[in-house]
Short mmCIF file of C-alpha atoms in Angstrom, two decimals:
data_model
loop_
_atom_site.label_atom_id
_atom_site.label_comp_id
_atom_site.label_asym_id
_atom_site.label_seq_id
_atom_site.Cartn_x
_atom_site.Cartn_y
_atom_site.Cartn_z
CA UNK A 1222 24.45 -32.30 -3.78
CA UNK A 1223 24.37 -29.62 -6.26
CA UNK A 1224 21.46 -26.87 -4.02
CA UNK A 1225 18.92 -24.48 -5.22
CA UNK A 1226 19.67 -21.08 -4.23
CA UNK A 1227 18.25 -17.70 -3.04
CA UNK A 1228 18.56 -14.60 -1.01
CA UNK A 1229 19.86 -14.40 2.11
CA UNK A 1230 17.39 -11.79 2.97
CA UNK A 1231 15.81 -8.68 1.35
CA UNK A 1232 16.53 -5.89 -1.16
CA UNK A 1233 15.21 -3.08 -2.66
CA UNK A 1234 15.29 -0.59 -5.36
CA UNK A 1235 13.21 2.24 -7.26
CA UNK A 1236 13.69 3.43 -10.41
CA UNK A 1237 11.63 3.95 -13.65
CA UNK A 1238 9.77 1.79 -16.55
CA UNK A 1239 12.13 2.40 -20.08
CA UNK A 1240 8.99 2.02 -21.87
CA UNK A 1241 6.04 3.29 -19.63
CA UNK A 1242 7.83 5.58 -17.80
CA UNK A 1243 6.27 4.86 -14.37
CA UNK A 1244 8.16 5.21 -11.52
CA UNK A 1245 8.41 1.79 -10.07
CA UNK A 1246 9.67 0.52 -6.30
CA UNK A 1247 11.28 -3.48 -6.60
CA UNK A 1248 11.45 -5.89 -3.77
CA UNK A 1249 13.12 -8.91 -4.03
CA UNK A 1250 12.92 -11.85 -1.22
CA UNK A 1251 13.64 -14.73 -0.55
CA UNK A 1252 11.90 -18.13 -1.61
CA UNK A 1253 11.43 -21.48 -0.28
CA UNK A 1254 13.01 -24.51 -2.17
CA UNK A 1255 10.51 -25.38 -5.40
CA UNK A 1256 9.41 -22.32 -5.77
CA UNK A 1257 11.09 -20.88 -8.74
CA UNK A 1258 11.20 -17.37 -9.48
CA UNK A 1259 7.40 -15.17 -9.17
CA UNK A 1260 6.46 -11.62 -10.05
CA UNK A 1261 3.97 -10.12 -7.76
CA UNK A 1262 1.79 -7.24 -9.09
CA UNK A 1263 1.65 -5.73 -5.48
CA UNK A 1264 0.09 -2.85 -6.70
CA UNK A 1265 -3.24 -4.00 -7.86
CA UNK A 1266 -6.29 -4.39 -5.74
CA UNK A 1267 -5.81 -8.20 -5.56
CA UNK A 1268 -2.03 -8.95 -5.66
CA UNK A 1269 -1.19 -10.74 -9.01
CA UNK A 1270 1.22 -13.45 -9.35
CA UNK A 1271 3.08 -14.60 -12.23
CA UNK A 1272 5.38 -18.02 -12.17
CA UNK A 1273 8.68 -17.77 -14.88
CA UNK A 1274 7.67 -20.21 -17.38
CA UNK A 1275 7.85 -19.92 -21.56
CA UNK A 1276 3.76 -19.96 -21.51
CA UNK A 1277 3.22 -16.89 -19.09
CA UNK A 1278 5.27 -14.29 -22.15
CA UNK A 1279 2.32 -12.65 -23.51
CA UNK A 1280 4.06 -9.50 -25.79
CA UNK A 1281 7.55 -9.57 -26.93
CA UNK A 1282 7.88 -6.12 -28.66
CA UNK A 1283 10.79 -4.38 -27.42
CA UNK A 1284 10.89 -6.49 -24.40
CA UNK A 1285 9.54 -9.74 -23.08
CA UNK A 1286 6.51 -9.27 -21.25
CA UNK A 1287 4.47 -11.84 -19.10
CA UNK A 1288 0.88 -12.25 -18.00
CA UNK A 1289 -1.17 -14.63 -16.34
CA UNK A 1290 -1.31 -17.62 -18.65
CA UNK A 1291 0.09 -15.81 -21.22
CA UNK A 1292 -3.12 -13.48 -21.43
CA UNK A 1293 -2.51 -10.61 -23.28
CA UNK A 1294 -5.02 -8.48 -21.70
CA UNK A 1295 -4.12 -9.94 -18.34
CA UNK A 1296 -2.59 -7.79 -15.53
CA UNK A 1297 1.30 -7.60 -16.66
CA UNK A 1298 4.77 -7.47 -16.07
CA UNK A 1299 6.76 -5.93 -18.76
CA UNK A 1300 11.07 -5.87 -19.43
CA UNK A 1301 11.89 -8.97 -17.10
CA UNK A 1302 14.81 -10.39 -18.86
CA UNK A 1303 17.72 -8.16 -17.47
CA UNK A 1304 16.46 -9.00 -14.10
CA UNK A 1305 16.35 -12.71 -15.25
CA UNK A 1306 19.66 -12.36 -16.89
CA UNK A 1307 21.58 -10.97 -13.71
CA UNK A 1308 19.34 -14.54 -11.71
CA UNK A 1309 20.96 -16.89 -14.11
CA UNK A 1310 24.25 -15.44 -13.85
CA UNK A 1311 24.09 -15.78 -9.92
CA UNK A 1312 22.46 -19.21 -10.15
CA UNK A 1313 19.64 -18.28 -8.49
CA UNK A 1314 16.43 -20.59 -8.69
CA UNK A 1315 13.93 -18.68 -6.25
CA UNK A 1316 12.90 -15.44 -5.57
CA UNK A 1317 10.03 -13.16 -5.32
CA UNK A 1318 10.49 -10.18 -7.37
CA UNK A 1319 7.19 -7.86 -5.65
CA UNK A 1320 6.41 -4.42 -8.28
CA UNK A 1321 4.35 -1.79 -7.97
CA UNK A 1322 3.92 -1.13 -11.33
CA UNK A 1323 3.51 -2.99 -14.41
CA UNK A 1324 7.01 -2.96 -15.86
CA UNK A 1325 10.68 -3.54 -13.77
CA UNK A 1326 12.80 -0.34 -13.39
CA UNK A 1327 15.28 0.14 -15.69
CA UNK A 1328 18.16 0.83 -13.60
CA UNK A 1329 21.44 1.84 -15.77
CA UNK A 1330 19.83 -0.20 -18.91
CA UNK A 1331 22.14 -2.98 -17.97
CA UNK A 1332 22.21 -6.47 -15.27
CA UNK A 1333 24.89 -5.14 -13.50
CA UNK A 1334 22.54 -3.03 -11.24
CA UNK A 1335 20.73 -6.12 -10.46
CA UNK A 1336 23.36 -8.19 -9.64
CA UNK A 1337 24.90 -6.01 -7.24
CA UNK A 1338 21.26 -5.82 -5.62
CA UNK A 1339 21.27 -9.99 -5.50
CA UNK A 1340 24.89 -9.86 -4.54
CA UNK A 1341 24.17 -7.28 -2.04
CA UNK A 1342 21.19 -9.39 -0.23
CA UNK A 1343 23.65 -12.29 -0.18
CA UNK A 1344 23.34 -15.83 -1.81
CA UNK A 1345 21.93 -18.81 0.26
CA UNK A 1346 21.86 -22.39 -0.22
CA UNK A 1347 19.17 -24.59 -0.03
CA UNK A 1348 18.25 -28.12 1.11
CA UNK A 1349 16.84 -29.35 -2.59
CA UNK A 1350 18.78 -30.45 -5.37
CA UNK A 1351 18.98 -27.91 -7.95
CA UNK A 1352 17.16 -28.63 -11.12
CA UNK A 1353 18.53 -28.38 -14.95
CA UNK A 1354 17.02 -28.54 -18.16
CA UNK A 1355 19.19 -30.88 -19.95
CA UNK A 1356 18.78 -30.53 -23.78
CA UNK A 1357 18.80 -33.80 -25.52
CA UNK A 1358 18.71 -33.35 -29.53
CA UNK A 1359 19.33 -30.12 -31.59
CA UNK A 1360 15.25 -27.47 -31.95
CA UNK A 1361 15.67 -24.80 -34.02
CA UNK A 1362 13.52 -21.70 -35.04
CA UNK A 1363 14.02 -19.88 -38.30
CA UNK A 1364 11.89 -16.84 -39.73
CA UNK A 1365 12.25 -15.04 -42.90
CA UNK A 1366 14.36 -15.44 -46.23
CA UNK A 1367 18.01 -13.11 -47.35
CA UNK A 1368 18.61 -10.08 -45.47
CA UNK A 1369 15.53 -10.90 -43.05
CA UNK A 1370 16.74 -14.16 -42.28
CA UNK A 1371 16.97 -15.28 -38.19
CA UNK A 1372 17.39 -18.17 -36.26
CA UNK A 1373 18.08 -19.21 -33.39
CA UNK A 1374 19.11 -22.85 -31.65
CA UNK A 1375 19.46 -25.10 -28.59
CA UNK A 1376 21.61 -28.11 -28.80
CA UNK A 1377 22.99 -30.66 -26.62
CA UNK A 1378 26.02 -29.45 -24.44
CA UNK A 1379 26.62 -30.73 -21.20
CA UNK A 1380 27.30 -27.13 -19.53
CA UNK A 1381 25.53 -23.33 -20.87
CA UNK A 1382 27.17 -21.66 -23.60
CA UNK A 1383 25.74 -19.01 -25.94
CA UNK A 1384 26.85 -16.98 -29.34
CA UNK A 1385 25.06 -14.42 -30.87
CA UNK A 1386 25.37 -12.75 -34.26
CA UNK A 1387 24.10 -9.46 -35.17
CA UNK A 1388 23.59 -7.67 -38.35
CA UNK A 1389 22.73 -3.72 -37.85
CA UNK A 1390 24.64 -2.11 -40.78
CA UNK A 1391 24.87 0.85 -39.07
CA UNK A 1392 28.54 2.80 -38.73
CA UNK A 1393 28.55 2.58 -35.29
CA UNK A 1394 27.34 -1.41 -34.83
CA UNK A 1395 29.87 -2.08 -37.85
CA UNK A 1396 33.08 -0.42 -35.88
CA UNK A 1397 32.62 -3.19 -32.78
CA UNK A 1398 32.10 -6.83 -32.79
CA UNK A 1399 29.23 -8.11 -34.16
CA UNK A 1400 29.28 -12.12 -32.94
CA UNK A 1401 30.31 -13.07 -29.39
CA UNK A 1402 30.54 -16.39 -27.37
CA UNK A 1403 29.91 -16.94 -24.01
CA UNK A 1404 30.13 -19.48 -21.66
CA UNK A 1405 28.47 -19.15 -18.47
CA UNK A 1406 30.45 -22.14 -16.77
CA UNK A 1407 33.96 -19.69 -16.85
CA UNK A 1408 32.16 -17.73 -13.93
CA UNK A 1409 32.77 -14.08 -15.71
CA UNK A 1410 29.05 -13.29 -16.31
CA UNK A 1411 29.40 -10.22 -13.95
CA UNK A 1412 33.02 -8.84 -15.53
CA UNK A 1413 32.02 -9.85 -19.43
CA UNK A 1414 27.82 -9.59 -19.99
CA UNK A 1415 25.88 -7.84 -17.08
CA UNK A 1416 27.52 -4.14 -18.05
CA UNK A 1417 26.54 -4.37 -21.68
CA UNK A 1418 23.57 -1.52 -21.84
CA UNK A 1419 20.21 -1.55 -24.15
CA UNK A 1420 20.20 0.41 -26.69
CA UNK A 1421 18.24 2.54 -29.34
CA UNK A 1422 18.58 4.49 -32.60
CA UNK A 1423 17.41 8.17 -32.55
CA UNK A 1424 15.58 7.45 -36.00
CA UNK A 1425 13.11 5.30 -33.89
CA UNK A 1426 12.47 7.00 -30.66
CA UNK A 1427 9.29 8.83 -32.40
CA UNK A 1428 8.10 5.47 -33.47
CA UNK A 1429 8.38 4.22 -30.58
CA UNK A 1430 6.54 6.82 -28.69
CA UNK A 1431 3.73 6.79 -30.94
CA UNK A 1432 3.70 3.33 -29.80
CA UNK A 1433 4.28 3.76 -25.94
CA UNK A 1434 7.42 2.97 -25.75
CA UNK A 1435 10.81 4.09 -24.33
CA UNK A 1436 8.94 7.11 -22.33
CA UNK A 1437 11.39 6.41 -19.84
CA UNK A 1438 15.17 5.80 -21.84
CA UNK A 1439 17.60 8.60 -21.58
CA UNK A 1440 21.37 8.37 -21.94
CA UNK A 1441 21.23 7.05 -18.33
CA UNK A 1442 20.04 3.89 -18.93
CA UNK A 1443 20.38 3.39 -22.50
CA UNK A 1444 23.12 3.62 -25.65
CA UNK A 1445 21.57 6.29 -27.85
CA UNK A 1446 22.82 5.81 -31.64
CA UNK A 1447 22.45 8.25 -34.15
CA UNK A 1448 23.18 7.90 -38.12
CA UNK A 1449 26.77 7.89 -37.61
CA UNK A 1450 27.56 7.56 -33.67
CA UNK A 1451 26.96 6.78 -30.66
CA UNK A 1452 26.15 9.87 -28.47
CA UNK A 1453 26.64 9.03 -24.96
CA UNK A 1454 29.37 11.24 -23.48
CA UNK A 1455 31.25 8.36 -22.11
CA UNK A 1456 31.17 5.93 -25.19
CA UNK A 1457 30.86 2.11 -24.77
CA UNK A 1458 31.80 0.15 -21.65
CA UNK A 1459 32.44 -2.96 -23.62
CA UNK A 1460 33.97 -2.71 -27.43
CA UNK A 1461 31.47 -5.46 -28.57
CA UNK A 1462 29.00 -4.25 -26.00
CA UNK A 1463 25.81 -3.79 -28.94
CA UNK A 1464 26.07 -8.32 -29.20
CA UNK A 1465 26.93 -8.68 -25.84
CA UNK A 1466 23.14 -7.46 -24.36
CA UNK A 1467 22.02 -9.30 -27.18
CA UNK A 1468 23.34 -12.48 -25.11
CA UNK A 1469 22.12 -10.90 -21.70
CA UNK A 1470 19.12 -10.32 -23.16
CA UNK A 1471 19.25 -14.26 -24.51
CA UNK A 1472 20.34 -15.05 -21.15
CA UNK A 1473 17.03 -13.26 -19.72
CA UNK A 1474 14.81 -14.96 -22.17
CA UNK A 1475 16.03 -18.68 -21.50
CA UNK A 1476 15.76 -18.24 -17.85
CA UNK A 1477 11.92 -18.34 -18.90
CA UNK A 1478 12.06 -21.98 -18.97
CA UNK A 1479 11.99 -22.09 -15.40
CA UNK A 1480 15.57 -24.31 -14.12
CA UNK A 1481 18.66 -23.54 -15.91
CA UNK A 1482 19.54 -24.99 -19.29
CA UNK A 1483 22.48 -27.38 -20.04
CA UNK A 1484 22.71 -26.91 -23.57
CA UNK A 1485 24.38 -24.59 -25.99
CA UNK A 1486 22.35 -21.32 -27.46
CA UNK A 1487 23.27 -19.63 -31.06
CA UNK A 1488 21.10 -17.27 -32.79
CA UNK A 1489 21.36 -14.90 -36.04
CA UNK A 1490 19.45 -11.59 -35.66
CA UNK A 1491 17.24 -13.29 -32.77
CA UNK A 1492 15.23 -11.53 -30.18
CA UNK A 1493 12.89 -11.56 -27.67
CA UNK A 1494 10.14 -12.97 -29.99
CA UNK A 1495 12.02 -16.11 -31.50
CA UNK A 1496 13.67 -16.74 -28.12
CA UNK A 1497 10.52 -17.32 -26.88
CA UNK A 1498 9.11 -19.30 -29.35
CA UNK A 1499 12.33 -21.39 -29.23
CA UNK A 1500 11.82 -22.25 -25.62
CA UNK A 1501 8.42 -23.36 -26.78
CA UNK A 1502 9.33 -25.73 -29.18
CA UNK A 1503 11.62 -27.20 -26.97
CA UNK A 1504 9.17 -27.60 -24.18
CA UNK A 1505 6.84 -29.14 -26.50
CA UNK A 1506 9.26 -32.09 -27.88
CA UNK A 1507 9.59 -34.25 -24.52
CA UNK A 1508 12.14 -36.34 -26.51
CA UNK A 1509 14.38 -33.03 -26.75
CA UNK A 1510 14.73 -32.12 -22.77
CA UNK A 1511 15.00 -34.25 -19.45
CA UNK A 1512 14.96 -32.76 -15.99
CA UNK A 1513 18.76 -33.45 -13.95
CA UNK A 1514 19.96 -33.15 -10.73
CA UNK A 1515 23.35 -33.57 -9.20
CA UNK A 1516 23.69 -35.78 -6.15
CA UNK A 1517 27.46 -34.84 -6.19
CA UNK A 1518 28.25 -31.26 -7.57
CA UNK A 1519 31.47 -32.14 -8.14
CA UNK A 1520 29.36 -33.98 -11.16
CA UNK A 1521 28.15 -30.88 -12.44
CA UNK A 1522 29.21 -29.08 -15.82
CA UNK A 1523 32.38 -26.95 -15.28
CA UNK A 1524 31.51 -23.69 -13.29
CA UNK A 1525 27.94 -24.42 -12.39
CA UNK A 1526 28.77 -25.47 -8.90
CA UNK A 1527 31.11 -22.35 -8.03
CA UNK A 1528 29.11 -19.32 -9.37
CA UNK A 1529 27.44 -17.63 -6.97
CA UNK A 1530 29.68 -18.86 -3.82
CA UNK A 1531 32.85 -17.81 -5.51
CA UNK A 1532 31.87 -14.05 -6.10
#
Protein backbone atom coordinates (compact mmCIF):
# COMPACT_ATOMS: atom_id res chain seq x y z
CA UNK A 1 0.00 0.00 0.00
CA UNK A 2 0.99 3.33 -1.12
CA UNK A 3 0.80 5.38 2.98
CA UNK A 4 -0.03 8.84 3.96
CA UNK A 5 2.76 10.51 5.54
CA UNK A 6 3.89 12.97 8.30
CA UNK A 7 6.37 14.05 10.84
CA UNK A 8 8.16 12.00 12.87
CA UNK A 9 7.94 14.50 15.58
CA UNK A 10 8.19 18.31 16.01
CA UNK A 11 9.88 21.41 14.53
CA UNK A 12 10.19 24.83 14.84
CA UNK A 13 11.15 28.07 13.41
CA UNK A 14 10.79 32.03 13.75
CA UNK A 15 11.21 34.38 11.32
CA UNK A 16 9.23 37.34 9.80
CA UNK A 17 5.90 38.06 7.57
CA UNK A 18 7.37 39.41 3.77
CA UNK A 19 4.33 41.38 3.64
CA UNK A 20 3.23 42.35 7.27
CA UNK A 21 6.36 42.33 8.70
CA UNK A 22 5.43 40.62 12.01
CA UNK A 23 7.71 38.58 13.58
CA UNK A 24 6.19 35.18 13.53
CA UNK A 25 7.21 31.72 15.62
CA UNK A 26 6.06 28.26 13.30
CA UNK A 27 5.36 24.90 14.76
CA UNK A 28 4.84 22.11 12.77
CA UNK A 29 3.54 18.53 14.20
CA UNK A 30 2.55 15.74 13.47
CA UNK A 31 -1.03 14.52 12.29
CA UNK A 32 -3.09 11.53 12.50
CA UNK A 33 -4.03 9.65 9.21
CA UNK A 34 -7.17 11.75 7.44
CA UNK A 35 -6.31 14.66 8.66
CA UNK A 36 -4.77 16.61 5.91
CA UNK A 37 -2.77 19.55 6.41
CA UNK A 38 -4.38 22.59 9.16
CA UNK A 39 -3.21 26.07 10.03
CA UNK A 40 -3.80 26.99 13.58
CA UNK A 41 -4.09 30.73 14.45
CA UNK A 42 -2.56 29.98 17.97
CA UNK A 43 -2.34 33.41 18.65
CA UNK A 44 -5.86 34.56 18.87
CA UNK A 45 -8.03 34.40 21.90
CA UNK A 46 -9.86 31.29 20.57
CA UNK A 47 -7.36 29.23 18.48
CA UNK A 48 -8.46 29.34 14.75
CA UNK A 49 -8.24 26.51 12.45
CA UNK A 50 -8.07 26.42 8.85
CA UNK A 51 -8.26 22.91 6.70
CA UNK A 52 -6.10 23.18 3.02
CA UNK A 53 -8.84 23.12 0.63
CA UNK A 54 -9.41 25.48 -2.79
CA UNK A 55 -12.61 27.11 -0.85
CA UNK A 56 -10.73 28.32 2.39
CA UNK A 57 -8.23 31.02 -0.21
CA UNK A 58 -9.85 34.18 0.58
CA UNK A 59 -7.12 36.99 -1.07
CA UNK A 60 -4.67 36.10 -3.66
CA UNK A 61 -2.74 39.43 -4.10
CA UNK A 62 0.81 38.86 -3.85
CA UNK A 63 0.27 35.65 -2.12
CA UNK A 64 -2.41 33.10 -1.48
CA UNK A 65 -4.12 33.74 1.59
CA UNK A 66 -6.78 31.54 3.46
CA UNK A 67 -9.60 32.13 5.91
CA UNK A 68 -12.25 30.35 7.45
CA UNK A 69 -14.60 29.42 4.62
CA UNK A 70 -12.98 31.54 2.46
CA UNK A 71 -14.16 34.70 4.55
CA UNK A 72 -12.38 37.56 3.69
CA UNK A 73 -12.76 39.34 6.86
CA UNK A 74 -12.22 36.09 8.72
CA UNK A 75 -9.17 35.56 11.02
CA UNK A 76 -6.26 34.68 8.34
CA UNK A 77 -3.35 33.03 7.25
CA UNK A 78 -1.45 34.77 4.62
CA UNK A 79 1.82 33.39 2.08
CA UNK A 80 1.12 29.52 2.59
CA UNK A 81 2.20 28.20 -0.68
CA UNK A 82 6.07 27.90 -0.17
CA UNK A 83 5.31 26.01 2.92
CA UNK A 84 2.79 23.93 0.80
CA UNK A 85 5.25 23.69 -1.97
CA UNK A 86 8.22 22.23 0.20
CA UNK A 87 4.79 19.46 1.71
CA UNK A 88 4.18 18.33 -1.79
CA UNK A 89 7.66 17.90 -2.63
CA UNK A 90 8.15 15.62 0.56
CA UNK A 91 4.81 13.88 0.00
CA UNK A 92 3.50 14.85 2.98
CA UNK A 93 -0.41 14.59 3.56
CA UNK A 94 -0.73 15.74 7.36
CA UNK A 95 0.50 18.20 9.46
CA UNK A 96 -0.34 20.94 11.76
CA UNK A 97 1.34 24.04 10.84
CA UNK A 98 0.49 26.20 14.55
CA UNK A 99 1.35 30.47 13.89
CA UNK A 100 1.35 33.10 15.97
CA UNK A 101 0.70 35.55 13.63
CA UNK A 102 -1.35 35.98 10.67
CA UNK A 103 1.10 35.33 7.86
CA UNK A 104 4.06 32.27 7.68
CA UNK A 105 7.68 33.55 8.06
CA UNK A 106 9.42 34.10 5.17
CA UNK A 107 12.51 32.31 5.77
CA UNK A 108 15.22 32.85 2.79
CA UNK A 109 12.11 33.67 0.29
CA UNK A 110 12.48 30.16 -0.93
CA UNK A 111 11.04 26.12 0.10
CA UNK A 112 14.29 25.05 0.74
CA UNK A 113 14.16 26.38 4.40
CA UNK A 114 11.09 24.43 4.86
CA UNK A 115 12.10 21.38 3.62
CA UNK A 116 15.08 21.08 5.59
CA UNK A 117 12.69 21.86 8.69
CA UNK A 118 10.27 18.72 7.41
CA UNK A 119 13.37 16.80 6.55
CA UNK A 120 14.85 17.68 9.79
CA UNK A 121 11.66 16.40 11.97
CA UNK A 122 11.88 13.21 9.90
CA UNK A 123 9.23 11.59 7.56
CA UNK A 124 6.80 8.86 8.93
CA UNK A 125 4.54 6.51 7.39
CA UNK A 126 1.18 5.90 8.08
CA UNK A 127 -1.37 3.06 8.28
CA UNK A 128 -3.97 4.70 5.50
CA UNK A 129 -3.68 4.55 1.94
CA UNK A 130 -2.57 7.73 0.57
CA UNK A 131 -5.08 9.63 -1.43
CA UNK A 132 -4.66 11.28 -5.12
CA UNK A 133 -6.59 13.50 -7.11
CA UNK A 134 -6.65 11.83 -10.36
CA UNK A 135 -7.56 14.29 -13.20
CA UNK A 136 -9.82 12.79 -15.72
CA UNK A 137 -10.47 15.28 -18.82
CA UNK A 138 -8.51 18.51 -19.74
CA UNK A 139 -10.22 22.35 -17.26
CA UNK A 140 -8.76 25.25 -18.27
CA UNK A 141 -8.82 28.97 -17.09
CA UNK A 142 -8.05 31.84 -19.40
CA UNK A 143 -8.22 35.73 -18.58
CA UNK A 144 -7.54 38.60 -20.76
CA UNK A 145 -6.82 39.20 -24.61
CA UNK A 146 -2.83 40.01 -26.46
CA UNK A 147 -0.18 40.99 -24.20
CA UNK A 148 -2.57 40.38 -21.05
CA UNK A 149 -3.38 37.05 -22.05
CA UNK A 150 -3.01 33.96 -19.18
CA UNK A 151 -3.98 30.63 -18.73
CA UNK A 152 -3.45 28.04 -17.04
CA UNK A 153 -4.42 24.00 -17.29
CA UNK A 154 -4.84 20.57 -15.68
CA UNK A 155 -4.97 17.56 -17.84
CA UNK A 156 -4.94 13.95 -17.53
CA UNK A 157 -1.40 12.43 -16.76
CA UNK A 158 -1.01 9.52 -14.80
CA UNK A 159 1.98 11.01 -12.57
CA UNK A 160 2.56 15.26 -11.59
CA UNK A 161 4.25 17.27 -14.04
CA UNK A 162 4.21 21.07 -14.43
CA UNK A 163 5.56 23.91 -17.07
CA UNK A 164 5.35 27.36 -16.65
CA UNK A 165 5.87 30.26 -19.02
CA UNK A 166 6.62 33.70 -18.10
CA UNK A 167 6.61 36.93 -19.88
CA UNK A 168 8.36 39.94 -17.78
CA UNK A 169 10.19 41.89 -20.54
CA UNK A 170 12.47 43.08 -18.27
CA UNK A 171 16.55 42.81 -19.06
CA UNK A 172 17.15 40.82 -16.31
CA UNK A 173 13.96 38.13 -16.68
CA UNK A 174 14.91 38.19 -20.56
CA UNK A 175 18.81 37.04 -19.89
CA UNK A 176 17.46 33.54 -18.05
CA UNK A 177 14.91 31.07 -19.01
CA UNK A 178 11.63 32.04 -19.22
CA UNK A 179 9.56 28.41 -19.56
CA UNK A 180 10.55 25.40 -17.44
CA UNK A 181 9.21 21.77 -16.98
CA UNK A 182 9.08 19.84 -14.10
CA UNK A 183 8.25 16.63 -13.12
CA UNK A 184 7.81 15.86 -9.61
CA UNK A 185 7.96 11.92 -10.13
CA UNK A 186 12.13 12.32 -11.02
CA UNK A 187 12.48 12.96 -7.14
CA UNK A 188 14.73 16.35 -7.68
CA UNK A 189 12.17 18.80 -6.18
CA UNK A 190 14.73 19.67 -3.40
CA UNK A 191 18.04 20.03 -5.92
CA UNK A 192 15.85 21.77 -9.00
CA UNK A 193 12.61 24.00 -7.42
CA UNK A 194 12.72 24.55 -3.55
CA UNK A 195 15.98 27.12 -3.89
CA UNK A 196 14.33 29.29 -6.48
CA UNK A 197 13.64 32.71 -4.29
CA UNK A 198 10.52 35.30 -4.63
CA UNK A 199 11.13 38.11 -6.07
CA UNK A 200 10.31 41.90 -6.63
CA UNK A 201 11.04 44.93 -8.83
CA UNK A 202 12.29 48.11 -7.03
CA UNK A 203 9.72 50.17 -9.25
CA UNK A 204 6.97 48.49 -7.07
CA UNK A 205 8.14 48.28 -3.56
CA UNK A 206 6.37 51.88 -2.91
CA UNK A 207 3.24 50.46 -4.33
CA UNK A 208 3.33 47.88 -2.50
CA UNK A 209 3.80 49.57 0.76
CA UNK A 210 1.12 51.90 0.22
CA UNK A 211 -0.69 48.76 0.03
CA UNK A 212 0.82 46.78 3.07
CA UNK A 213 2.85 44.80 1.50
CA UNK A 214 6.45 43.46 1.46
CA UNK A 215 7.18 45.40 4.97
CA UNK A 216 9.21 42.55 5.64
CA UNK A 217 11.38 41.59 2.03
CA UNK A 218 14.99 42.52 2.03
CA UNK A 219 17.72 40.98 -0.09
CA UNK A 220 17.59 38.14 2.50
CA UNK A 221 14.67 36.62 1.52
CA UNK A 222 13.90 38.00 -1.73
CA UNK A 223 15.52 38.71 -5.52
CA UNK A 224 15.42 42.50 -5.73
CA UNK A 225 15.33 43.64 -9.58
CA UNK A 226 15.95 46.93 -10.67
CA UNK A 227 15.49 48.48 -14.38
CA UNK A 228 18.39 46.71 -15.64
CA UNK A 229 19.64 44.05 -12.88
CA UNK A 230 19.34 42.12 -10.38
CA UNK A 231 20.98 43.58 -7.19
CA UNK A 232 21.60 40.88 -4.82
CA UNK A 233 25.34 40.60 -4.14
CA UNK A 234 25.40 36.97 -4.84
CA UNK A 235 23.27 36.84 -8.14
CA UNK A 236 20.87 33.93 -8.91
CA UNK A 237 21.10 30.43 -7.43
CA UNK A 238 19.36 28.91 -10.36
CA UNK A 239 19.91 30.49 -14.13
CA UNK A 240 16.10 30.10 -14.80
CA UNK A 241 15.42 30.65 -11.14
CA UNK A 242 12.58 33.88 -11.91
CA UNK A 243 10.07 30.55 -13.74
CA UNK A 244 11.23 28.15 -11.51
CA UNK A 245 9.30 29.83 -8.11
CA UNK A 246 6.75 30.44 -10.52
CA UNK A 247 6.34 26.44 -10.48
CA UNK A 248 7.03 26.30 -6.59
CA UNK A 249 4.72 28.75 -6.20
CA UNK A 250 2.22 26.50 -8.67
CA UNK A 251 3.31 23.68 -6.68
CA UNK A 252 2.07 25.61 -3.36
CA UNK A 253 -1.18 26.58 -4.90
CA UNK A 254 -2.27 22.97 -6.15
CA UNK A 255 -1.46 21.47 -2.88
CA UNK A 256 -4.73 23.54 -1.99
CA UNK A 257 -6.78 20.83 -3.31
CA UNK A 258 -6.16 18.88 -0.37
CA UNK A 259 -4.40 15.08 -1.72
CA UNK A 260 -1.90 15.32 -4.38
CA UNK A 261 -2.77 15.67 -8.05
CA UNK A 262 -2.04 13.09 -10.82
CA UNK A 263 -2.31 15.22 -13.67
CA UNK A 264 -0.15 17.53 -15.67
CA UNK A 265 -0.12 21.57 -14.86
CA UNK A 266 0.84 24.35 -17.68
CA UNK A 267 0.17 27.91 -17.31
CA UNK A 268 1.10 31.29 -19.33
CA UNK A 269 1.62 34.31 -17.04
CA UNK A 270 -0.50 32.44 -14.19
CA UNK A 271 -0.49 33.19 -10.55
CA UNK A 272 -1.82 32.81 -7.40
CA UNK A 273 -5.29 34.14 -8.49
CA UNK A 274 -5.98 31.84 -11.64
CA UNK A 275 -4.35 28.90 -9.85
CA UNK A 276 -6.90 29.11 -7.55
CA UNK A 277 -9.68 29.55 -9.57
CA UNK A 278 -8.36 26.61 -11.66
CA UNK A 279 -8.51 24.27 -8.75
CA UNK A 280 -12.06 25.47 -8.48
CA UNK A 281 -13.25 24.62 -11.65
CA UNK A 282 -11.86 21.41 -11.39
CA UNK A 283 -13.43 20.65 -8.09
CA UNK A 284 -16.64 21.71 -9.41
CA UNK A 285 -16.78 19.26 -12.64
CA UNK A 286 -17.08 15.74 -10.74
CA UNK A 287 -16.73 14.19 -14.26
CA UNK A 288 -13.09 15.83 -14.41
CA UNK A 289 -11.45 14.25 -11.00
CA UNK A 290 -11.80 10.80 -9.11
CA UNK A 291 -10.23 10.08 -5.76
CA UNK A 292 -7.24 6.91 -6.08
CA UNK A 293 -5.46 4.92 -3.90
CA UNK A 294 -2.74 2.40 -4.36
CA UNK A 295 -3.14 -1.00 -2.74
CA UNK A 296 0.35 -1.84 -4.22
CA UNK A 297 2.78 1.21 -4.54
CA UNK A 298 4.67 -0.47 -6.80
CA UNK A 299 1.31 0.65 -8.91
CA UNK A 300 1.92 4.12 -8.37
CA UNK A 301 3.10 6.81 -11.05
CA UNK A 302 6.95 6.78 -11.38
CA UNK A 303 8.60 8.49 -8.27
CA UNK A 304 5.56 8.95 -6.10
CA UNK A 305 6.32 5.98 -3.97
CA UNK A 306 10.17 6.85 -3.32
CA UNK A 307 10.10 10.63 -2.50
CA UNK A 308 10.29 11.30 0.81
CA UNK A 309 11.98 7.79 1.95
CA UNK A 310 14.72 8.15 -0.57
CA UNK A 311 16.05 11.64 0.64
Amino acid sequence: MLQQRTLQSMTRAVGVGVHGGQRVEMTLRPAPPDHGIVFRRVDLPQPVAITVTPEVVSDTRMATTLSPGGDPGGPKVQTVEHLLSACAGLGLDNLIVDITAEEVPILDGSAASFVYLLQSAGIALQDAPKRFIRVKKPVEIREGEGARLMWARLEPFEGYKLAFEIDFDHPAVDQTGQRVEFDMGSGQYKREIARARTFGFTKDVDMMRARGLGRGGSMDNVIVVDERKVLNAEGLRYDDEFVKHKILDAIGDMAMAGHPLLAAYSAFRSGHALNNKLLRKLMADPQAWEVVTFDDASKAPRGLAELAPAW
